[in-house]
Amino acid sequence: MFTYILRRLILIIPTLLGIMTINFFVIQIVPGGPVEQMIAQLSGDAVEATARFAGSGTGETMGENRNKQAFDASSNLNSKYRGARGLPPNLITEIEKMYGMDKPIHIRFLKMIGDYATFNFGNSFFQDRSVMDIVIDKMPVSISLGLWTTLLVYTISIPLGIAKAVGDGGRFDVISSSIITIGYAIPSFLFALLLIIVFAGGRYFTWFPIRGLVSENWDQFGLLHKISDYLWHMTLPIVAMVISGFATLTYLTKNSFIDQIGMQYVITAKAKGLTEKRVLYGHVFRNAMLIVIAGFPSAFISILFTGSLFIEVLFSLDGLGLLGYEAAINRDYPIMFASLYFFSLLGLIMGIIGDITYALVDPRIDFETREV
């Protein structure tokens, strides 16, 4: 097992390199980069900017000539930037230098790979802060949402799926399926709005807050008060994410157990006189759970990033999902690539953890003889 894990850890390096390479060159050809974003902000002041760079001159004619020369040079030199017409070339050059776009694409790529190898993600283009500091600030929100949601989803779904499989077609199975289907049909953001309206001062009750991870004076609380305040703030966002998240896993667990219950080895175990519980948890469980465990890494990453975006917006939770979305909109490349790097690395590590869990659930699985 140790050799297999070591091989998987080594494989992370080329996998990350491939992901970052593909996305880097794709992003470069997408219009609306940081230079264009800044030009768009300055385009309304293009005439004033041209005049400042052209100089006042010693007379009206000289000023007009310099202004015309700067305008012509700008039109020719900066035609590659949409909206740059009329801006002085000196200004465009300064903007390119500010964002590091004055260097050839291969130089920028090699610098990025070298920096990321040492976890140096640079500074945000638009927040004037270290990307690492920004990510660390946002991480508690995303970790809280992702970890609690995943834990609750698996805690609810697995026992519920087993119970539905054992009583397949019975009253409990039918009633629970109806409730699960209704919950699955309601989008998490719509259910979140319903929770806000009912329980967070929207119309009826004001039982829960709708802003922040903790209260503003959280540092002044005692330990138990801090824990209760944190859980108080997390209740509605997590409920909103869980309600539509456990349906798929519940049905996956149920169907997996039903498939295993019909196997010959289960019939043989029952014929030997083993109890229903012993057969279910001693034989069926480890085989049926393999397919459930297989989806854990992707489910966790999905909840951590894409699943939490709307929830972060609705409950004013400043997490990684919202950060990545805003970075994509603003073309904040350092944050975009840092987010991609972080989630890709986390996904690969979660894949290894999933394999380790495989071996713990079913010791018969031998990864040492498996080709990576």
mmCIF file of N, CA and C in Angstrom, residues 135-255:
data_model
loop_
_atom_site.group_PDB
_atom_site.id
_atom_site.type_symbol
_atom_site.label_atom_id
_atom_site.label_comp_id
_atom_site.label_asym_id
_atom_site.label_seq_id
_atom_site.Cartn_x
_atom_site.Cartn_y
_atom_site.Cartn_z
ATOM 1 N N VAL A 135 -6.703 33.774 -0.008
ATOM 2 C CA VAL A 135 -7.227 32.406 0.046
ATOM 3 C C VAL A 135 -7.362 31.937 1.487
ATOM 4 N N ILE A 136 -6.366 32.232 2.318
ATOM 5 C CA ILE A 136 -6.413 31.824 3.722
ATOM 6 C C ILE A 136 -7.577 32.499 4.437
ATOM 7 N N ASP A 137 -7.842 33.766 4.088
ATOM 8 C CA ASP A 137 -8.966 34.484 4.701
ATOM 9 C C ASP A 137 -10.309 33.858 4.321
ATOM 10 N N LYS A 138 -10.414 33.381 3.077
ATOM 11 C CA LYS A 138 -11.687 32.826 2.597
ATOM 12 C C LYS A 138 -11.869 31.355 2.961
ATOM 13 N N MET A 139 -10.781 30.674 3.274
ATOM 14 C CA MET A 139 -10.838 29.224 3.446
ATOM 15 C C MET A 139 -11.745 28.767 4.589
ATOM 16 N N PRO A 140 -11.768 29.434 5.758
ATOM 17 C CA PRO A 140 -12.652 28.939 6.835
ATOM 18 C C PRO A 140 -14.109 28.802 6.413
ATOM 19 N N VAL A 141 -14.596 29.733 5.593
ATOM 20 C CA VAL A 141 -15.989 29.662 5.144
ATOM 21 C C VAL A 141 -16.211 28.429 4.276
ATOM 22 N N SER A 142 -15.351 28.243 3.271
ATOM 23 C CA SER A 142 -15.533 27.118 2.344
ATOM 24 C C SER A 142 -15.315 25.778 3.023
ATOM 25 N N ILE A 143 -14.313 25.701 3.887
ATOM 26 C CA ILE A 143 -14.067 24.461 4.615
ATOM 27 C C ILE A 143 -15.251 24.132 5.509
ATOM 28 N N SER A 144 -15.807 25.139 6.173
ATOM 29 C CA SER A 144 -16.967 24.919 7.042
ATOM 30 C C SER A 144 -18.148 24.385 6.244
ATOM 31 N N LEU A 145 -18.455 25.048 5.125
ATOM 32 C CA LEU A 145 -19.577 24.612 4.298
ATOM 33 C C LEU A 145 -19.335 23.219 3.720
ATOM 34 N N GLY A 146 -18.161 23.017 3.141
ATOM 35 C CA GLY A 146 -17.874 21.742 2.485
ATOM 36 C C GLY A 146 -17.788 20.584 3.451
ATOM 37 N N LEU A 147 -17.108 20.786 4.569
ATOM 38 C CA LEU A 147 -16.892 19.698 5.514
ATOM 39 C C LEU A 147 -18.186 19.285 6.209
ATOM 40 N N TRP A 148 -18.917 20.261 6.743
ATOM 41 C CA TRP A 148 -20.165 19.944 7.445
ATOM 42 C C TRP A 148 -21.211 19.370 6.498
ATOM 43 N N THR A 149 -21.302 19.936 5.298
ATOM 44 C CA THR A 149 -22.283 19.436 4.337
ATOM 45 C C THR A 149 -21.975 18.002 3.934
ATOM 46 N N THR A 150 -20.715 17.734 3.614
ATOM 47 C CA THR A 150 -20.326 16.382 3.219
ATOM 48 C C THR A 150 -20.550 15.399 4.352
ATOM 49 N N LEU A 151 -20.171 15.797 5.566
ATOM 50 C CA LEU A 151 -20.342 14.914 6.720
ATOM 51 C C LEU A 151 -21.815 14.588 6.949
ATOM 52 N N LEU A 152 -22.666 15.601 6.907
ATOM 53 C CA LEU A 152 -24.096 15.376 7.133
ATOM 54 C C LEU A 152 -24.733 14.582 5.999
ATOM 55 N N VAL A 153 -24.339 14.881 4.759
ATOM 56 C CA VAL A 153 -24.895 14.162 3.614
ATOM 57 C C VAL A 153 -24.593 12.666 3.719
ATOM 58 N N TYR A 154 -23.350 12.328 4.042
ATOM 59 C CA TYR A 154 -22.980 10.913 4.142
ATOM 60 C C TYR A 154 -23.594 10.272 5.386
ATOM 61 N N THR A 155 -23.674 11.044 6.487
ATOM 62 C CA THR A 155 -24.261 10.512 7.715
ATOM 63 C C THR A 155 -25.745 10.185 7.530
ATOM 64 N N ILE A 156 -26.447 11.005 6.760
ATOM 65 C CA ILE A 156 -27.875 10.779 6.514
ATOM 66 C C ILE A 156 -28.095 9.756 5.407
ATOM 67 N N SER A 157 -27.344 9.889 4.322
ATOM 68 C CA SER A 157 -27.629 9.109 3.115
ATOM 69 C C SER A 157 -27.345 7.623 3.266
ATOM 70 N N ILE A 158 -26.234 7.281 3.906
ATOM 71 C CA ILE A 158 -25.849 5.864 3.973
ATOM 72 C C ILE A 158 -26.829 5.049 4.818
ATOM 73 N N PRO A 159 -27.132 5.460 6.061
ATOM 74 C CA PRO A 159 -28.150 4.679 6.817
ATOM 75 C C PRO A 159 -29.518 4.692 6.143
ATOM 76 N N LEU A 160 -29.890 5.856 5.567
ATOM 77 C CA LEU A 160 -31.193 5.933 4.901
ATOM 78 C C LEU A 160 -31.232 5.029 3.678
ATOM 79 N N GLY A 161 -30.163 5.011 2.906
ATOM 80 C CA GLY A 161 -30.108 4.144 1.731
ATOM 81 C C GLY A 161 -30.160 2.671 2.101
ATOM 82 N N ILE A 162 -29.483 2.306 3.191
ATOM 83 C CA ILE A 162 -29.508 0.907 3.651
ATOM 84 C C ILE A 162 -30.923 0.521 4.093
ATOM 85 N N ALA A 163 -31.560 1.417 4.860
ATOM 86 C CA ALA A 163 -32.919 1.134 5.329
ATOM 87 C C ALA A 163 -33.892 0.999 4.159
ATOM 88 N N LYS A 164 -33.728 1.824 3.140
ATOM 89 C CA LYS A 164 -34.607 1.743 1.973
ATOM 90 C C LYS A 164 -34.357 0.456 1.187
ATOM 91 N N ALA A 165 -33.102 0.029 1.137
ATOM 92 C CA ALA A 165 -32.787 -1.209 0.413
ATOM 93 C C ALA A 165 -33.376 -2.422 1.120
ATOM 94 N N VAL A 166 -33.276 -2.446 2.442
ATOM 95 C CA VAL A 166 -33.816 -3.574 3.215
ATOM 96 C C VAL A 166 -35.333 -3.633 3.088
ATOM 97 N N GLY A 167 -35.975 -2.448 3.133
ATOM 98 C CA GLY A 167 -37.430 -2.406 3.031
ATOM 99 C C GLY A 167 -37.903 -1.957 1.674
ATOM 100 N N ASP A 168 -37.229 -2.389 0.641
ATOM 101 C CA ASP A 168 -37.541 -1.961 -0.721
ATOM 102 C C ASP A 168 -39.005 -2.250 -1.082
ATOM 103 N N GLY A 169 -39.706 -1.188 -1.499
ATOM 104 C CA GLY A 169 -41.087 -1.325 -1.889
ATOM 105 C C GLY A 169 -42.083 -1.181 -0.760
ATOM 106 N N GLY A 170 -41.599 -1.085 0.481
ATOM 107 C CA GLY A 170 -42.485 -0.950 1.624
ATOM 108 C C GLY A 170 -42.942 0.487 1.838
ATOM 109 N N ARG A 171 -43.724 0.704 2.907
ATOM 110 C CA ARG A 171 -44.276 2.033 3.175
ATOM 111 C C ARG A 171 -43.173 3.046 3.451
ATOM 112 N N PHE A 172 -42.180 2.658 4.265
ATOM 113 C CA PHE A 172 -41.087 3.582 4.575
ATOM 114 C C PHE A 172 -40.333 3.977 3.315
ATOM 115 N N ASP A 173 -40.088 3.026 2.442
ATOM 116 C CA ASP A 173 -39.364 3.300 1.200
ATOM 117 C C ASP A 173 -40.135 4.268 0.320
ATOM 118 N N VAL A 174 -41.431 4.074 0.201
ATOM 119 C CA VAL A 174 -42.252 4.936 -0.653
ATOM 120 C C VAL A 174 -42.338 6.351 -0.089
ATOM 121 N N ILE A 175 -42.611 6.464 1.221
ATOM 122 C CA ILE A 175 -42.743 7.789 1.834
ATOM 123 C C ILE A 175 -41.423 8.550 1.791
ATOM 124 N N SER A 176 -40.333 7.873 2.145
ATOM 125 C CA SER A 176 -39.022 8.541 2.133
ATOM 126 C C SER A 176 -38.613 8.925 0.714
ATOM 127 N N SER A 177 -38.943 8.105 -0.270
ATOM 128 C CA SER A 177 -38.629 8.437 -1.668
ATOM 129 C C SER A 177 -39.367 9.689 -2.114
ATOM 130 N N SER A 178 -40.610 9.833 -1.681
ATOM 131 C CA SER A 178 -41.389 11.020 -2.032
ATOM 132 C C SER A 178 -40.765 12.276 -1.440
ATOM 133 N N ILE A 179 -40.366 12.190 -0.158
ATOM 134 C CA ILE A 179 -39.747 13.342 0.507
ATOM 135 C C ILE A 179 -38.414 13.684 -0.143
ATOM 136 N N ILE A 180 -37.611 12.666 -0.433
ATOM 137 C CA ILE A 180 -36.298 12.888 -1.049
ATOM 138 C C ILE A 180 -36.449 13.508 -2.431
ATOM 139 N N THR A 181 -37.413 13.033 -3.200
ATOM 140 C CA THR A 181 -37.627 13.564 -4.550
ATOM 141 C C THR A 181 -38.016 15.031 -4.509
ATOM 142 N N ILE A 182 -38.886 15.388 -3.566
ATOM 143 C CA ILE A 182 -39.285 16.794 -3.429
ATOM 144 C C ILE A 182 -38.085 17.649 -3.043
ATOM 145 N N GLY A 183 -37.287 17.154 -2.087
ATOM 146 C CA GLY A 183 -36.096 17.898 -1.678
ATOM 147 C C GLY A 183 -35.092 18.052 -2.806
ATOM 148 N N TYR A 184 -34.947 17.003 -3.606
ATOM 149 C CA TYR A 184 -34.003 17.057 -4.727
ATOM 150 C C TYR A 184 -34.473 18.005 -5.824
ATOM 151 N N ALA A 185 -35.799 18.120 -5.964
ATOM 152 C CA ALA A 185 -36.343 18.970 -7.026
ATOM 153 C C ALA A 185 -36.205 20.450 -6.712
ATOM 154 N N ILE A 186 -36.001 20.786 -5.456
ATOM 155 C CA ILE A 186 -35.871 22.195 -5.071
ATOM 156 C C ILE A 186 -34.405 22.584 -5.134
ATOM 157 N N PRO A 187 -34.023 23.542 -5.976
ATOM 158 C CA PRO A 187 -32.623 23.996 -6.021
ATOM 159 C C PRO A 187 -32.187 24.529 -4.669
ATOM 160 N N SER A 188 -30.918 24.333 -4.346
ATOM 161 C CA SER A 188 -30.423 24.741 -3.032
ATOM 162 C C SER A 188 -30.570 26.235 -2.800
ATOM 163 N N PHE A 189 -30.353 27.055 -3.851
ATOM 164 C CA PHE A 189 -30.454 28.493 -3.659
ATOM 165 C C PHE A 189 -31.908 28.923 -3.434
ATOM 166 N N LEU A 190 -32.856 28.202 -4.070
ATOM 167 C CA LEU A 190 -34.270 28.529 -3.863
ATOM 168 C C LEU A 190 -34.713 28.123 -2.459
ATOM 169 N N PHE A 191 -34.225 26.984 -2.009
ATOM 170 C CA PHE A 191 -34.541 26.558 -0.645
ATOM 171 C C PHE A 191 -33.898 27.498 0.367
ATOM 172 N N ALA A 192 -32.703 28.004 0.039
ATOM 173 C CA ALA A 192 -32.035 28.965 0.914
ATOM 174 C C ALA A 192 -32.857 30.235 1.053
ATOM 175 N N LEU A 193 -33.420 30.700 -0.058
ATOM 176 C CA LEU A 193 -34.295 31.880 -0.004
ATOM 177 C C LEU A 193 -35.511 31.621 0.881
ATOM 178 N N LEU A 194 -36.067 30.421 0.786
ATOM 179 C CA LEU A 194 -37.212 30.057 1.619
ATOM 180 C C LEU A 194 -36.834 30.074 3.098
ATOM 181 N N LEU A 195 -35.656 29.559 3.407
ATOM 182 C CA LEU A 195 -35.191 29.560 4.791
ATOM 183 C C LEU A 195 -34.990 30.980 5.313
ATOM 184 N N ILE A 196 -34.456 31.840 4.453
ATOM 185 C CA ILE A 196 -34.247 33.231 4.856
ATOM 186 C C ILE A 196 -35.583 33.918 5.126
ATOM 187 N N ILE A 197 -36.542 33.691 4.252
ATOM 188 C CA ILE A 197 -37.857 34.317 4.400
ATOM 189 C C ILE A 197 -38.543 33.865 5.688
ATOM 190 N N VAL A 198 -38.418 32.567 5.993
ATOM 191 C CA VAL A 198 -39.145 32.022 7.142
ATOM 192 C C VAL A 198 -38.390 32.221 8.457
ATOM 193 N N PHE A 199 -37.080 31.978 8.452
ATOM 194 C CA PHE A 199 -36.347 31.904 9.720
ATOM 195 C C PHE A 199 -35.322 33.024 9.947
ATOM 196 N N ALA A 200 -35.041 33.848 8.959
ATOM 197 C CA ALA A 200 -33.964 34.834 9.113
ATOM 198 C C ALA A 200 -34.449 36.260 8.903
ATOM 199 N N GLY A 201 -35.669 36.539 9.342
ATOM 200 C CA GLY A 201 -36.155 37.910 9.302
ATOM 201 C C GLY A 201 -36.745 38.342 7.989
ATOM 202 N N GLY A 202 -36.904 37.392 7.049
ATOM 203 C CA GLY A 202 -37.483 37.770 5.771
ATOM 204 C C GLY A 202 -38.941 38.161 5.889
ATOM 205 N N ARG A 203 -39.716 37.388 6.667
ATOM 206 C CA ARG A 203 -41.134 37.733 6.853
ATOM 207 C C ARG A 203 -41.684 37.238 8.199
ATOM 208 N N TYR A 204 -41.264 36.068 8.624
ATOM 209 C CA TYR A 204 -41.921 35.455 9.776
ATOM 210 C C TYR A 204 -41.074 35.530 11.052
ATOM 211 N N PHE A 205 -39.954 34.779 11.085
ATOM 212 C CA PHE A 205 -39.162 34.700 12.308
ATOM 213 C C PHE A 205 -37.770 35.282 12.071
ATOM 214 N N THR A 206 -37.124 35.683 13.172
ATOM 215 C CA THR A 206 -35.741 36.174 13.096
ATOM 216 C C THR A 206 -34.899 35.330 14.039
ATOM 217 N N TRP A 207 -34.823 34.057 13.746
ATOM 218 C CA TRP A 207 -34.141 33.122 14.628
ATOM 219 C C TRP A 207 -32.665 32.966 14.271
ATOM 220 N N PHE A 208 -32.317 33.182 13.018
ATOM 221 C CA PHE A 208 -30.941 32.944 12.581
ATOM 222 C C PHE A 208 -30.397 34.171 11.855
ATOM 223 N N PRO A 209 -29.079 34.381 11.925
ATOM 224 C CA PRO A 209 -28.455 35.484 11.168
ATOM 225 C C PRO A 209 -28.264 35.094 9.714
ATOM 226 N N ILE A 210 -28.115 36.075 8.856
ATOM 227 C CA ILE A 210 -27.906 35.795 7.431
ATOM 228 C C ILE A 210 -26.633 36.456 6.911
ATOM 229 N N ARG A 211 -25.712 36.782 7.805
ATOM 230 C CA ARG A 211 -24.487 37.437 7.364
ATOM 231 C C ARG A 211 -23.300 36.948 8.185
ATOM 232 N N GLY A 212 -22.258 36.524 7.480
ATOM 233 C CA GLY A 212 -21.003 36.191 8.134
ATOM 234 C C GLY A 212 -20.935 34.785 8.698
ATOM 235 N N LEU A 213 -19.692 34.385 9.001
ATOM 236 C CA LEU A 213 -19.430 33.068 9.578
ATOM 237 C C LEU A 213 -19.656 33.066 11.090
ATOM 238 N N VAL A 214 -19.334 34.201 11.722
ATOM 239 C CA VAL A 214 -19.540 34.377 13.156
ATOM 240 C C VAL A 214 -19.968 35.816 13.405
ATOM 241 N N SER A 215 -20.331 36.128 14.633
ATOM 242 C CA SER A 215 -20.710 37.489 14.993
ATOM 243 C C SER A 215 -19.488 38.404 15.009
ATOM 244 N N GLU A 216 -19.724 39.693 14.916
ATOM 245 C CA GLU A 216 -18.623 40.651 14.858
ATOM 246 C C GLU A 216 -17.799 40.656 16.142
ATOM 247 N N ASN A 217 -18.440 40.466 17.289
ATOM 248 C CA ASN A 217 -17.717 40.455 18.565
ATOM 249 C C ASN A 217 -17.408 39.036 19.033
ATOM 250 N N TRP A 218 -17.199 38.143 18.093
ATOM 251 C CA TRP A 218 -16.965 36.726 18.378
ATOM 252 C C TRP A 218 -15.730 36.524 19.261
ATOM 253 N N ASP A 219 -14.692 37.339 19.067
ATOM 254 C CA ASP A 219 -13.453 37.201 19.840
ATOM 255 C C ASP A 219 -13.663 37.440 21.330
ATOM 256 N N GLN A 220 -14.719 38.132 21.674
ATOM 257 C CA GLN A 220 -14.966 38.448 23.074
ATOM 258 C C GLN A 220 -15.761 37.353 23.791
ATOM 259 N N PHE A 221 -16.206 36.341 23.069
ATOM 260 C CA PHE A 221 -17.018 35.280 23.658
ATOM 261 C C PHE A 221 -16.141 34.242 24.350
ATOM 262 N N GLY A 222 -16.768 33.480 25.255
ATOM 263 C CA GLY A 222 -16.117 32.316 25.818
ATOM 264 C C GLY A 222 -16.140 31.159 24.836
ATOM 265 N N LEU A 223 -15.486 30.053 25.192
ATOM 266 C CA LEU A 223 -15.339 28.930 24.262
ATOM 267 C C LEU A 223 -16.683 28.360 23.835
ATOM 268 N N LEU A 224 -17.546 28.053 24.815
ATOM 269 C CA LEU A 224 -18.844 27.480 24.480
ATOM 270 C C LEU A 224 -19.709 28.455 23.688
ATOM 271 N N HIS A 225 -19.615 29.731 24.027
ATOM 272 C CA HIS A 225 -20.375 30.750 23.302
ATOM 273 C C HIS A 225 -19.864 30.876 21.866
ATOM 274 N N LYS A 226 -18.546 30.753 21.675
ATOM 275 C CA LYS A 226 -17.971 30.808 20.328
ATOM 276 C C LYS A 226 -18.492 29.655 19.473
ATOM 277 N N ILE A 227 -18.514 28.456 20.064
ATOM 278 C CA ILE A 227 -18.982 27.277 19.320
ATOM 279 C C ILE A 227 -20.458 27.426 18.950
ATOM 280 N N SER A 228 -21.256 27.835 19.918
ATOM 281 C CA SER A 228 -22.689 27.989 19.650
ATOM 282 C C SER A 228 -22.959 29.094 18.638
ATOM 283 N N ASP A 229 -22.187 30.176 18.690
ATOM 284 C CA ASP A 229 -22.367 31.271 17.740
ATOM 285 C C ASP A 229 -22.001 30.823 16.322
ATOM 286 N N TYR A 230 -20.923 30.056 16.206
ATOM 287 C CA TYR A 230 -20.501 29.523 14.902
ATOM 288 C C TYR A 230 -21.564 28.598 14.320
ATOM 289 N N LEU A 231 -22.078 27.670 15.156
ATOM 290 C CA LEU A 231 -23.116 26.756 14.686
ATOM 291 C C LEU A 231 -24.408 27.494 14.356
ATOM 292 N N TRP A 232 -24.695 28.545 15.097
ATOM 293 C CA TRP A 232 -25.883 29.367 14.853
ATOM 294 C C TRP A 232 -25.823 30.001 13.472
ATOM 295 N N HIS A 233 -24.654 30.501 13.095
ATOM 296 C CA HIS A 233 -24.488 31.127 11.777
ATOM 297 C C HIS A 233 -24.474 30.089 10.654
ATOM 298 N N MET A 234 -24.006 28.877 10.945
ATOM 299 C CA MET A 234 -23.856 27.855 9.919
ATOM 300 C C MET A 234 -25.120 27.051 9.652
ATOM 301 N N THR A 235 -26.098 27.135 10.537
ATOM 302 C CA THR A 235 -27.267 26.255 10.445
ATOM 303 C C THR A 235 -28.007 26.381 9.120
ATOM 304 N N LEU A 236 -28.465 27.576 8.775
ATOM 305 C CA LEU A 236 -29.265 27.745 7.558
ATOM 306 C C LEU A 236 -28.465 27.450 6.281
ATOM 307 N N PRO A 237 -27.229 27.960 6.116
ATOM 308 C CA PRO A 237 -26.483 27.614 4.894
ATOM 309 C C PRO A 237 -26.275 26.114 4.718
ATOM 310 N N ILE A 238 -25.965 25.421 5.799
ATOM 311 C CA ILE A 238 -25.704 23.985 5.692
ATOM 312 C C ILE A 238 -26.988 23.220 5.411
ATOM 313 N N VAL A 239 -28.078 23.601 6.058
ATOM 314 C CA VAL A 239 -29.365 22.951 5.783
ATOM 315 C C VAL A 239 -29.741 23.134 4.316
ATOM 316 N N ALA A 240 -29.512 24.337 3.781
ATOM 317 C CA ALA A 240 -29.838 24.610 2.380
ATOM 318 C C ALA A 240 -29.017 23.743 1.425
ATOM 319 N N MET A 241 -27.769 23.465 1.780
ATOM 320 C CA MET A 241 -26.916 22.659 0.915
ATOM 321 C C MET A 241 -27.193 21.168 1.071
ATOM 322 N N VAL A 242 -27.551 20.754 2.287
ATOM 323 C CA VAL A 242 -27.769 19.334 2.546
ATOM 324 C C VAL A 242 -29.073 18.845 1.933
ATOM 325 N N ILE A 243 -30.105 19.681 1.959
ATOM 326 C CA ILE A 243 -31.451 19.223 1.595
ATOM 327 C C ILE A 243 -31.526 18.665 0.183
ATOM 328 N N SER A 244 -30.749 19.233 -0.724
ATOM 329 C CA SER A 244 -30.769 18.723 -2.100
ATOM 330 C C SER A 244 -29.523 17.910 -2.436
ATOM 331 N N GLY A 245 -28.667 17.697 -1.440
ATOM 332 C CA GLY A 245 -27.406 17.018 -1.713
ATOM 333 C C GLY A 245 -27.407 15.540 -1.406
ATOM 334 N N PHE A 246 -28.333 15.100 -0.525
ATOM 335 C CA PHE A 246 -28.254 13.702 -0.116
ATOM 336 C C PHE A 246 -29.126 12.778 -0.953
ATOM 337 N N ALA A 247 -29.932 13.315 -1.863
ATOM 338 C CA ALA A 247 -30.830 12.464 -2.651
ATOM 339 C C ALA A 247 -30.052 11.488 -3.533
ATOM 340 N N THR A 248 -29.091 12.004 -4.293
ATOM 341 C CA THR A 248 -28.317 11.154 -5.197
ATOM 342 C C THR A 248 -27.576 10.073 -4.439
ATOM 343 N N LEU A 249 -26.938 10.453 -3.339
ATOM 344 C CA LEU A 249 -26.164 9.481 -2.568
ATOM 345 C C LEU A 249 -27.071 8.439 -1.913
ATOM 346 N N THR A 250 -28.247 8.862 -1.481
ATOM 347 C CA THR A 250 -29.187 7.916 -0.872
ATOM 348 C C THR A 250 -29.611 6.844 -1.872
ATOM 349 N N TYR A 251 -29.992 7.261 -3.071
ATOM 350 C CA TYR A 251 -30.405 6.300 -4.090
ATOM 351 C C TYR A 251 -29.231 5.439 -4.556
ATOM 352 N N LEU A 252 -28.035 6.040 -4.609
ATOM 353 C CA LEU A 252 -26.850 5.274 -4.980
ATOM 354 C C LEU A 252 -26.582 4.181 -3.955
ATOM 355 N N THR A 253 -26.696 4.530 -2.683
ATOM 356 C CA THR A 253 -26.489 3.540 -1.615
ATOM 357 C C THR A 253 -27.554 2.451 -1.682
ATOM 358 N N LYS A 254 -28.805 2.856 -1.846
ATOM 359 C CA LYS A 254 -29.901 1.888 -1.910
ATOM 360 C C LYS A 254 -29.706 0.907 -3.061
ATOM 361 N N ASN A 255 -29.462 1.417 -4.254
ATOM 362 C CA ASN A 255 -29.316 0.549 -5.430
ATOM 363 C C ASN A 255 -28.103 -0.357 -5.313
#
